[in-house]
Amino acid sequence: MPINTQKSICQLENLPKPREVSGVNNETFNEQVLEYYEPVVLRGFASDWEIVHLANNSLDAVANYLCKHDSGKTQRLVTTPTAANGRMFYNENLDGMNFSVQQTSLSSSIKQMLRRPEGHGSENYCIQSVSVRDNLPLLEEKFPIHIK
């Protein structure tokens, strides 16, 4: 059954806007964010982080930074054909999936993604839910807020 993209977009547009909070730090995070247990936009939360500055300046710079901090733990790199438009589902014959999964380090995943020319190619990539603590432990120490 095809997805009604227009209907999906309308449903997303009608969702309530999340609450916005600015100036959050270690002392105010629990009070301003966690106590509410709801989606929240942390306006400017990471704007002064080194990794954000690198990402704003160069894809290669932020990729190198992440690779430098990678613990080497394997991740699930999901690959989908561009024609799937990011939708992971059954293949056309219904005898398998339209995506593949491989176990690889974060660094290897990043390098594989960067080999794909931007805006071109027959595959899209996704790494799902990577724990900073487990995969980038040295990077976690550089974050100014620590959530337990």
CSV table of N, CA, C and O in Angstrom, one decimal, residues 21-24 41-49:
chain,number,residue,atom,x,y,z
A,21,VAL,N,13.6,25.9,25.2
A,21,VAL,CA,14.3,26.3,26.4
A,21,VAL,C,15.7,26.8,25.9
A,21,VAL,O,16.3,26.2,25.0
A,22,SER,N,16.2,27.8,26.5
A,22,SER,CA,17.5,28.3,26.2
A,22,SER,C,18.3,28.5,27.5
A,22,SER,O,17.7,28.6,28.6
A,23,GLY,N,19.6,28.5,27.4
A,23,GLY,CA,20.4,28.7,28.5
A,23,GLY,C,20.5,27.5,29.5
A,23,GLY,O,20.8,27.7,30.7
A,24,VAL,N,20.3,26.3,29.0
A,24,VAL,CA,20.3,25.1,29.8
A,24,VAL,C,21.7,24.8,30.1
A,24,VAL,O,22.6,24.8,29.3
A,41,VAL,N,12.8,21.7,22.6
A,41,VAL,CA,13.9,22.2,21.8
A,41,VAL,C,14.9,22.9,22.7
A,41,VAL,O,14.5,23.9,23.4
A,42,LEU,N,16.1,22.5,22.7
A,42,LEU,CA,17.2,23.2,23.5
A,42,LEU,C,17.9,24.2,22.6
A,42,LEU,O,18.9,23.9,22.0
A,43,ARG,N,17.3,25.4,22.5
A,43,ARG,CA,17.8,26.4,21.6
A,43,ARG,C,19.2,26.8,21.9
A,43,ARG,O,19.5,27.2,23.1
A,44,GLY,N,20.1,26.7,21.0
A,44,GLY,CA,21.5,27.1,21.2
A,44,GLY,C,22.3,26.2,22.1
A,44,GLY,O,23.4,26.5,22.5
A,45,PHE,N,21.7,25.0,22.5
A,45,PHE,CA,22.3,24.2,23.5
A,45,PHE,C,23.8,23.8,23.2
A,45,PHE,O,24.6,23.8,24.1
A,46,ALA,N,24.1,23.5,22.0
A,46,ALA,CA,25.4,23.0,21.7
A,46,ALA,C,26.2,24.0,20.8
A,46,ALA,O,27.2,23.6,20.2
A,47,SER,N,25.7,25.2,20.6
A,47,SER,CA,26.3,26.1,19.7
A,47,SER,C,27.8,26.4,19.9
A,47,SER,O,28.5,26.8,19.0
A,48,ASP,N,28.2,26.3,21.1
A,48,ASP,CA,29.6,26.6,21.4
A,48,ASP,C,30.5,25.4,21.5
A,48,ASP,O,31.7,25.5,21.8
A,49,TRP,N,30.0,24.2,21.2
A,49,TRP,CA,30.8,23.0,21.2
A,49,TRP,C,31.7,22.9,20.0
A,49,TRP,O,31.3,23.3,18.9
